[in-house]
mmCIF file of C-alpha atoms in Angstrom:
data_model
loop_
_atom_site.group_PDB
_atom_site.id
_atom_site.type_symbol
_atom_site.label_atom_id
_atom_site.label_comp_id
_atom_site.label_asym_id
_atom_site.label_seq_id
_atom_site.Cartn_x
_atom_site.Cartn_y
_atom_site.Cartn_z
ATOM 1 C CA GLY A 269 -15.534 -19.717 -21.763
ATOM 2 C CA GLU A 270 -16.107 -16.341 -23.193
ATOM 3 C CA SER A 271 -14.675 -13.664 -22.340
ATOM 4 C CA VAL A 272 -15.849 -10.338 -20.984
ATOM 5 C CA GLY A 273 -15.163 -7.581 -22.566
ATOM 6 C CA LEU A 274 -13.938 -3.634 -20.649
ATOM 7 C CA HIS A 275 -17.487 -1.848 -20.852
ATOM 8 C CA LEU A 276 -15.790 1.525 -23.011
ATOM 9 C CA PRO A 277 -17.887 4.573 -21.501
ATOM 10 C CA THR A 278 -18.949 6.926 -24.288
ATOM 11 C CA LEU A 279 -19.113 9.778 -24.679
ATOM 12 C CA SER A 280 -21.198 11.399 -28.019
ATOM 13 C CA VAL A 281 -20.953 15.446 -28.782
ATOM 14 C CA GLN A 282 -21.793 17.301 -31.199
ATOM 15 C CA GLU A 283 -19.327 18.445 -34.055
ATOM 16 C CA GLY A 284 -17.501 22.211 -32.757
ATOM 17 C CA ASP A 285 -18.565 21.699 -29.364
ATOM 18 C CA ASN A 286 -16.887 20.904 -25.829
ATOM 19 C CA SER A 287 -15.438 17.135 -25.060
ATOM 20 C CA ILE A 288 -14.188 16.761 -21.240
ATOM 21 C CA ILE A 289 -13.030 13.078 -20.753
ATOM 22 C CA ASN A 290 -12.221 11.864 -17.008
ATOM 23 C CA CYS A 291 -10.279 9.609 -15.272
ATOM 24 C CA ALA A 292 -8.986 8.221 -11.770
ATOM 25 C CA TYR A 293 -5.982 6.739 -11.422
ATOM 26 C CA SER A 294 -5.027 4.898 -8.590
ATOM 27 C CA ASN A 295 -1.051 5.023 -7.187
ATOM 28 C CA SER A 296 -0.200 9.028 -5.517
ATOM 29 C CA ALA A 297 3.181 7.262 -6.170
ATOM 30 C CA SER A 298 2.721 8.218 -9.963
ATOM 31 C CA ASP A 299 4.642 11.336 -11.138
ATOM 32 C CA TYR A 300 3.655 11.987 -14.740
ATOM 33 C CA PHE A 301 -0.005 10.504 -16.439
ATOM 34 C CA ILE A 302 -0.459 11.012 -20.237
ATOM 35 C CA TRP A 303 -3.461 10.963 -22.673
ATOM 36 C CA TYR A 304 -2.903 9.404 -25.351
ATOM 37 C CA LYS A 305 -5.882 8.869 -28.508
ATOM 38 C CA GLN A 306 -6.311 4.976 -30.019
ATOM 39 C CA GLU A 307 -7.789 5.303 -33.906
ATOM 40 C CA SER A 308 -9.050 1.897 -34.399
ATOM 41 C CA GLY A 309 -6.132 -0.372 -35.433
ATOM 42 C CA LYS A 310 -3.053 1.984 -34.708
ATOM 43 C CA GLY A 311 -1.033 2.405 -32.136
ATOM 44 C CA PRO A 312 -2.187 5.078 -28.717
ATOM 45 C CA GLN A 313 -1.254 8.360 -29.960
ATOM 46 C CA PHE A 314 0.397 11.179 -27.009
ATOM 47 C CA ILE A 315 -2.150 13.638 -27.251
ATOM 48 C CA ILE A 316 -0.135 15.765 -24.198
ATOM 49 C CA ASP A 317 1.002 15.496 -20.731
ATOM 50 C CA ILE A 318 1.019 16.285 -17.434
ATOM 51 C CA ARG A 319 3.231 16.391 -14.545
ATOM 52 C CA SER A 320 2.835 15.476 -10.853
ATOM 53 C CA ASN A 321 3.527 19.214 -9.188
ATOM 54 C CA MET A 322 1.339 20.805 -11.941
ATOM 55 C CA ASP A 323 -2.047 20.884 -12.004
ATOM 56 C CA LYS A 324 -2.775 22.685 -15.627
ATOM 57 C CA ARG A 325 -1.521 22.513 -18.842
ATOM 58 C CA GLN A 326 -2.219 23.698 -22.008
ATOM 59 C CA GLY A 327 -1.914 22.734 -25.153
ATOM 60 C CA GLN A 328 -3.276 23.058 -28.861
ATOM 61 C CA ARG A 329 -7.173 22.641 -28.179
ATOM 62 C CA VAL A 330 -6.587 20.474 -25.759
ATOM 63 C CA THR A 331 -6.180 21.041 -22.002
ATOM 64 C CA VAL A 332 -5.624 18.143 -19.248
ATOM 65 C CA LEU A 333 -6.288 18.881 -15.541
ATOM 66 C CA LEU A 334 -4.646 17.167 -12.932
ATOM 67 C CA ASN A 335 -5.849 16.988 -9.255
ATOM 68 C CA LYS A 336 -4.169 15.003 -7.173
ATOM 69 C CA THR A 337 -6.361 15.846 -4.092
ATOM 70 C CA VAL A 338 -8.906 13.290 -5.413
ATOM 71 C CA LYS A 339 -7.153 11.571 -7.656
ATOM 72 C CA HIS A 340 -8.225 12.166 -10.971
ATOM 73 C CA LEU A 341 -7.182 13.660 -14.139
ATOM 74 C CA SER A 342 -9.244 15.492 -17.049
ATOM 75 C CA LEU A 343 -8.988 15.964 -21.303
ATOM 76 C CA GLN A 344 -10.574 19.275 -22.491
ATOM 77 C CA ILE A 345 -11.284 19.822 -26.520
ATOM 78 C CA ALA A 346 -11.993 22.170 -27.746
ATOM 79 C CA ALA A 347 -14.698 22.803 -30.595
ATOM 80 C CA THR A 348 -14.706 19.083 -31.241
ATOM 81 C CA GLN A 349 -14.030 17.382 -34.955
ATOM 82 C CA PRO A 350 -14.486 14.540 -36.366
ATOM 83 C CA GLY A 351 -11.487 13.798 -36.718
ATOM 84 C CA ASP A 352 -11.742 13.916 -32.769
ATOM 85 C CA SER A 353 -13.706 10.038 -32.798
ATOM 86 C CA ALA A 354 -11.942 7.167 -31.392
ATOM 87 C CA VAL A 355 -10.782 6.005 -27.718
ATOM 88 C CA TYR A 356 -9.098 8.298 -25.972
ATOM 89 C CA PHE A 357 -6.389 6.790 -22.543
ATOM 90 C CA CYS A 358 -5.723 8.344 -19.646
ATOM 91 C CA ALA A 359 -1.771 6.860 -18.042
ATOM 92 C CA GLU A 360 -0.213 7.516 -15.307
ATOM 93 C CA ASN A 361 3.878 6.459 -14.991
ATOM 94 C CA THR A 362 4.775 5.384 -11.691
ATOM 95 C CA SER A 363 9.606 4.838 -11.877
ATOM 96 C CA THR A 364 10.213 2.017 -9.498
ATOM 97 C CA GLY A 365 14.043 0.304 -9.943
ATOM 98 C CA GLY A 366 14.359 3.055 -12.027
ATOM 99 C CA GLY A 367 12.314 2.041 -14.833
ATOM 100 C CA ASN A 368 8.631 3.612 -16.078
ATOM 101 C CA LYS A 369 6.287 1.146 -16.198
ATOM 102 C CA LEU A 370 2.390 2.915 -17.402
ATOM 103 C CA THR A 371 -0.487 2.460 -16.128
ATOM 104 C CA PHE A 372 -3.643 2.813 -19.033
ATOM 105 C CA GLY A 373 -7.367 3.332 -17.960
ATOM 106 C CA THR A 374 -9.986 1.759 -19.387
ATOM 107 C CA GLY A 375 -10.570 4.277 -21.729
ATOM 108 C CA THR A 376 -13.236 6.401 -22.859
ATOM 109 C CA GLN A 377 -15.089 6.477 -26.154
ATOM 110 C CA LEU A 378 -14.763 10.261 -27.773
ATOM 111 C CA LYS A 379 -18.113 9.527 -31.016
ATOM 112 C CA VAL A 380 -18.918 12.934 -32.956
ATOM 113 C CA GLU A 381 -22.127 13.322 -34.802
ATOM 114 C CA LEU A 382 -21.546 15.819 -37.337
ATOM 115 C CA LYS B 26 12.575 11.124 -37.743
ATOM 116 C CA ALA B 27 10.963 7.736 -38.678
ATOM 117 C CA GLY B 28 8.696 6.593 -35.583
ATOM 118 C CA VAL B 29 8.012 3.463 -33.731
ATOM 119 C CA THR B 30 8.562 0.137 -35.624
ATOM 120 C CA GLN B 31 6.292 -2.637 -35.687
ATOM 121 C CA THR B 32 6.684 -6.745 -37.583
ATOM 122 C CA PRO B 33 5.253 -8.087 -38.419
ATOM 123 C CA ARG B 34 1.594 -6.236 -38.328
ATOM 124 C CA TYR B 35 -0.258 -9.420 -38.243
ATOM 125 C CA LEU B 36 0.374 -12.752 -37.692
ATOM 126 C CA ILE B 37 -1.753 -16.515 -36.594
ATOM 127 C CA LYS B 38 0.165 -18.816 -34.499
ATOM 128 C CA THR B 39 -1.859 -21.717 -33.454
ATOM 129 C CA ARG B 40 -1.444 -23.019 -29.652
ATOM 130 C CA GLY B 41 1.712 -24.562 -28.590
ATOM 131 C CA GLN B 42 3.727 -22.795 -30.433
ATOM 132 C CA GLN B 43 6.178 -19.745 -30.053
ATOM 133 C CA VAL B 44 5.924 -16.337 -31.373
ATOM 134 C CA THR B 45 9.231 -13.744 -32.396
ATOM 135 C CA LEU B 46 7.638 -9.916 -32.418
ATOM 136 C CA SER B 47 9.905 -6.931 -32.733
ATOM 137 C CA CYS B 48 9.875 -3.771 -32.368
ATOM 138 C CA SER B 49 12.713 -0.716 -33.801
ATOM 139 C CA PRO B 50 12.278 2.244 -31.307
ATOM 140 C CA ILE B 51 13.386 5.701 -32.404
ATOM 141 C CA SER B 52 16.129 7.019 -33.119
ATOM 142 C CA GLY B 53 18.417 8.172 -30.075
ATOM 143 C CA HIS B 54 15.558 6.772 -28.087
ATOM 144 C CA ARG B 55 17.642 3.684 -25.627
ATOM 145 C CA SER B 56 14.070 2.795 -23.669
ATOM 146 C CA VAL B 57 11.848 -0.040 -24.868
ATOM 147 C CA SER B 58 8.015 -0.501 -22.984
ATOM 148 C CA TRP B 59 6.228 -3.705 -24.289
ATOM 149 C CA TYR B 60 2.305 -3.388 -23.402
ATOM 150 C CA GLN B 61 -0.621 -6.581 -24.882
ATOM 151 C CA GLN B 62 -4.112 -4.496 -25.643
ATOM 152 C CA THR B 63 -7.476 -7.008 -25.267
ATOM 153 C CA PRO B 64 -11.428 -5.591 -24.855
ATOM 154 C CA GLY B 65 -11.451 -8.450 -22.222
ATOM 155 C CA GLN B 66 -8.115 -6.479 -20.033
ATOM 156 C CA GLY B 67 -7.387 -3.314 -21.729
ATOM 157 C CA LEU B 68 -3.962 -2.572 -22.300
ATOM 158 C CA GLN B 69 -1.511 -4.166 -19.822
ATOM 159 C CA PHE B 70 1.759 -3.581 -18.893
ATOM 160 C CA LEU B 71 4.776 -6.350 -19.638
ATOM 161 C CA PHE B 72 8.166 -4.853 -19.586
ATOM 162 C CA GLU B 73 10.083 -2.192 -20.158
ATOM 163 C CA TYR B 74 14.406 -2.373 -20.977
ATOM 164 C CA PHE B 75 17.113 -0.105 -21.692
ATOM 165 C CA SER B 76 19.736 -0.330 -22.462
ATOM 166 C CA GLU B 77 20.165 -3.961 -23.175
ATOM 167 C CA THR B 78 18.389 -4.141 -19.359
ATOM 168 C CA GLN B 79 15.067 -5.649 -18.194
ATOM 169 C CA ARG B 80 14.621 -2.620 -15.639
ATOM 170 C CA ASN B 81 10.747 -2.951 -14.566
ATOM 171 C CA LYS B 82 8.482 -6.295 -14.873
ATOM 172 C CA GLY B 83 4.347 -6.584 -15.153
ATOM 173 C CA ASN B 84 2.310 -9.826 -13.560
ATOM 174 C CA PHE B 85 2.850 -11.712 -16.895
ATOM 175 C CA PRO B 86 3.835 -15.628 -16.653
ATOM 176 C CA GLY B 87 7.770 -16.579 -17.874
ATOM 177 C CA ARG B 88 6.191 -17.704 -20.414
ATOM 178 C CA PHE B 89 6.970 -13.991 -21.830
ATOM 179 C CA SER B 90 10.013 -12.320 -22.219
ATOM 180 C CA GLY B 91 11.826 -9.512 -24.250
ATOM 181 C CA ARG B 92 15.028 -8.655 -25.069
ATOM 182 C CA GLN B 93 16.717 -5.788 -25.409
ATOM 183 C CA PHE B 94 19.332 -5.507 -28.513
ATOM 184 C CA SER B 95 22.800 -3.027 -28.744
ATOM 185 C CA ASN B 96 21.059 -1.049 -31.124
ATOM 186 C CA SER B 97 17.832 -1.018 -27.997
ATOM 187 C CA ARG B 98 15.910 -2.961 -31.341
ATOM 188 C CA SER B 99 14.068 -4.478 -28.723
ATOM 189 C CA GLU B 100 11.602 -8.310 -28.734
ATOM 190 C CA MET B 101 9.141 -10.342 -27.222
ATOM 191 C CA ASN B 102 8.049 -13.608 -27.215
ATOM 192 C CA VAL B 103 6.414 -15.458 -26.267
ATOM 193 C CA SER B 104 6.101 -19.762 -25.825
ATOM 194 C CA THR B 105 3.339 -22.400 -25.544
ATOM 195 C CA LEU B 106 0.856 -19.883 -27.614
ATOM 196 C CA GLU B 107 -2.557 -20.258 -25.562
ATOM 197 C CA LEU B 108 -5.735 -19.037 -27.307
ATOM 198 C CA GLY B 109 -6.129 -16.360 -24.655
ATOM 199 C CA ASP B 110 -2.930 -14.787 -25.756
ATOM 200 C CA SER B 111 -4.712 -13.520 -29.332
ATOM 201 C CA ALA B 112 -3.865 -9.787 -28.902
ATOM 202 C CA LEU B 113 -2.139 -6.591 -29.803
ATOM 203 C CA TYR B 114 0.950 -6.351 -28.992
ATOM 204 C CA LEU B 115 2.107 -3.192 -28.228
ATOM 205 C CA CYS B 116 5.985 -1.438 -27.740
ATOM 206 C CA ALA B 117 6.499 2.557 -27.101
ATOM 207 C CA SER B 118 10.139 3.829 -27.326
ATOM 208 C CA SER B 119 11.172 6.491 -24.702
ATOM 209 C CA LEU B 120 14.664 8.327 -24.560
ATOM 210 C CA GLY B 121 14.350 6.308 -20.985
ATOM 211 C CA LEU B 122 15.957 8.818 -18.430
ATOM 212 C CA GLY B 123 13.378 9.486 -16.623
ATOM 213 C CA GLY B 124 11.510 13.496 -15.416
ATOM 214 C CA LEU B 125 11.486 14.763 -18.805
ATOM 215 C CA ASP B 126 12.182 11.567 -21.182
ATOM 216 C CA THR B 127 9.818 9.587 -20.212
ATOM 217 C CA GLU B 128 7.288 10.443 -23.119
ATOM 218 C CA ALA B 129 6.672 7.584 -24.875
ATOM 219 C CA PHE B 130 5.795 7.074 -28.445
ATOM 220 C CA PHE B 131 4.562 3.890 -29.064
ATOM 221 C CA GLY B 132 4.168 1.751 -32.395
ATOM 222 C CA GLN B 133 1.459 0.057 -34.644
ATOM 223 C CA GLY B 134 0.965 -2.860 -32.328
ATOM 224 C CA THR B 135 1.421 -6.771 -33.780
ATOM 225 C CA ARG B 136 -2.087 -8.227 -34.349
ATOM 226 C CA LEU B 137 -1.837 -11.944 -32.909
ATOM 227 C CA THR B 138 -4.145 -14.438 -33.323
ATOM 228 C CA VAL B 139 -3.757 -17.863 -31.766
ATOM 229 C CA VAL B 140 -6.099 -20.642 -32.958
#
């Protein structure tokens, strides 16, 4: 039968504006969270991470906020540029049996308009 | 320093065949994880290897298997291929020691098409 693809939410922003991408995670035992950027034809690229004992972390033009109470993660990109256009995934890491496992969200397509 | 290398980049196989994909992690990284990415299911965890041992496994049938060698290189194998196995297979490497070493770096992936 025909498979139905995941509906990727799309965020369209004007170049120079700030972007905010949101993500809800499911496992309260997750201890580490990562945002990845994936451009067409490429593997996910690490952007920024945050540990569960923090609620905010800043990088270059990016900030990640973690709200453990509501299990919510957000990625803020300042002064969005055309090169930021990609699919963004949040991932939660769960340590089980001595190993690590990343569970990814469905992703958000960011489109930067000139 | 070289990144994660996956070979081949593209592969076309026929239903019922088997396939082996290869991943060379970043030098010094001992953990290799495999993920399947499809439009229908997104990115899904297959398994993780550390020091030649499978540490963690996702919810995939036994047709999907993997192994890791003493130099940390890893292979994954899919037997009796089905059309639904068509996907981008991604490998990620990390130091694997937990804590601050959890950061995972991905390769470009192997695009498998089953016809």
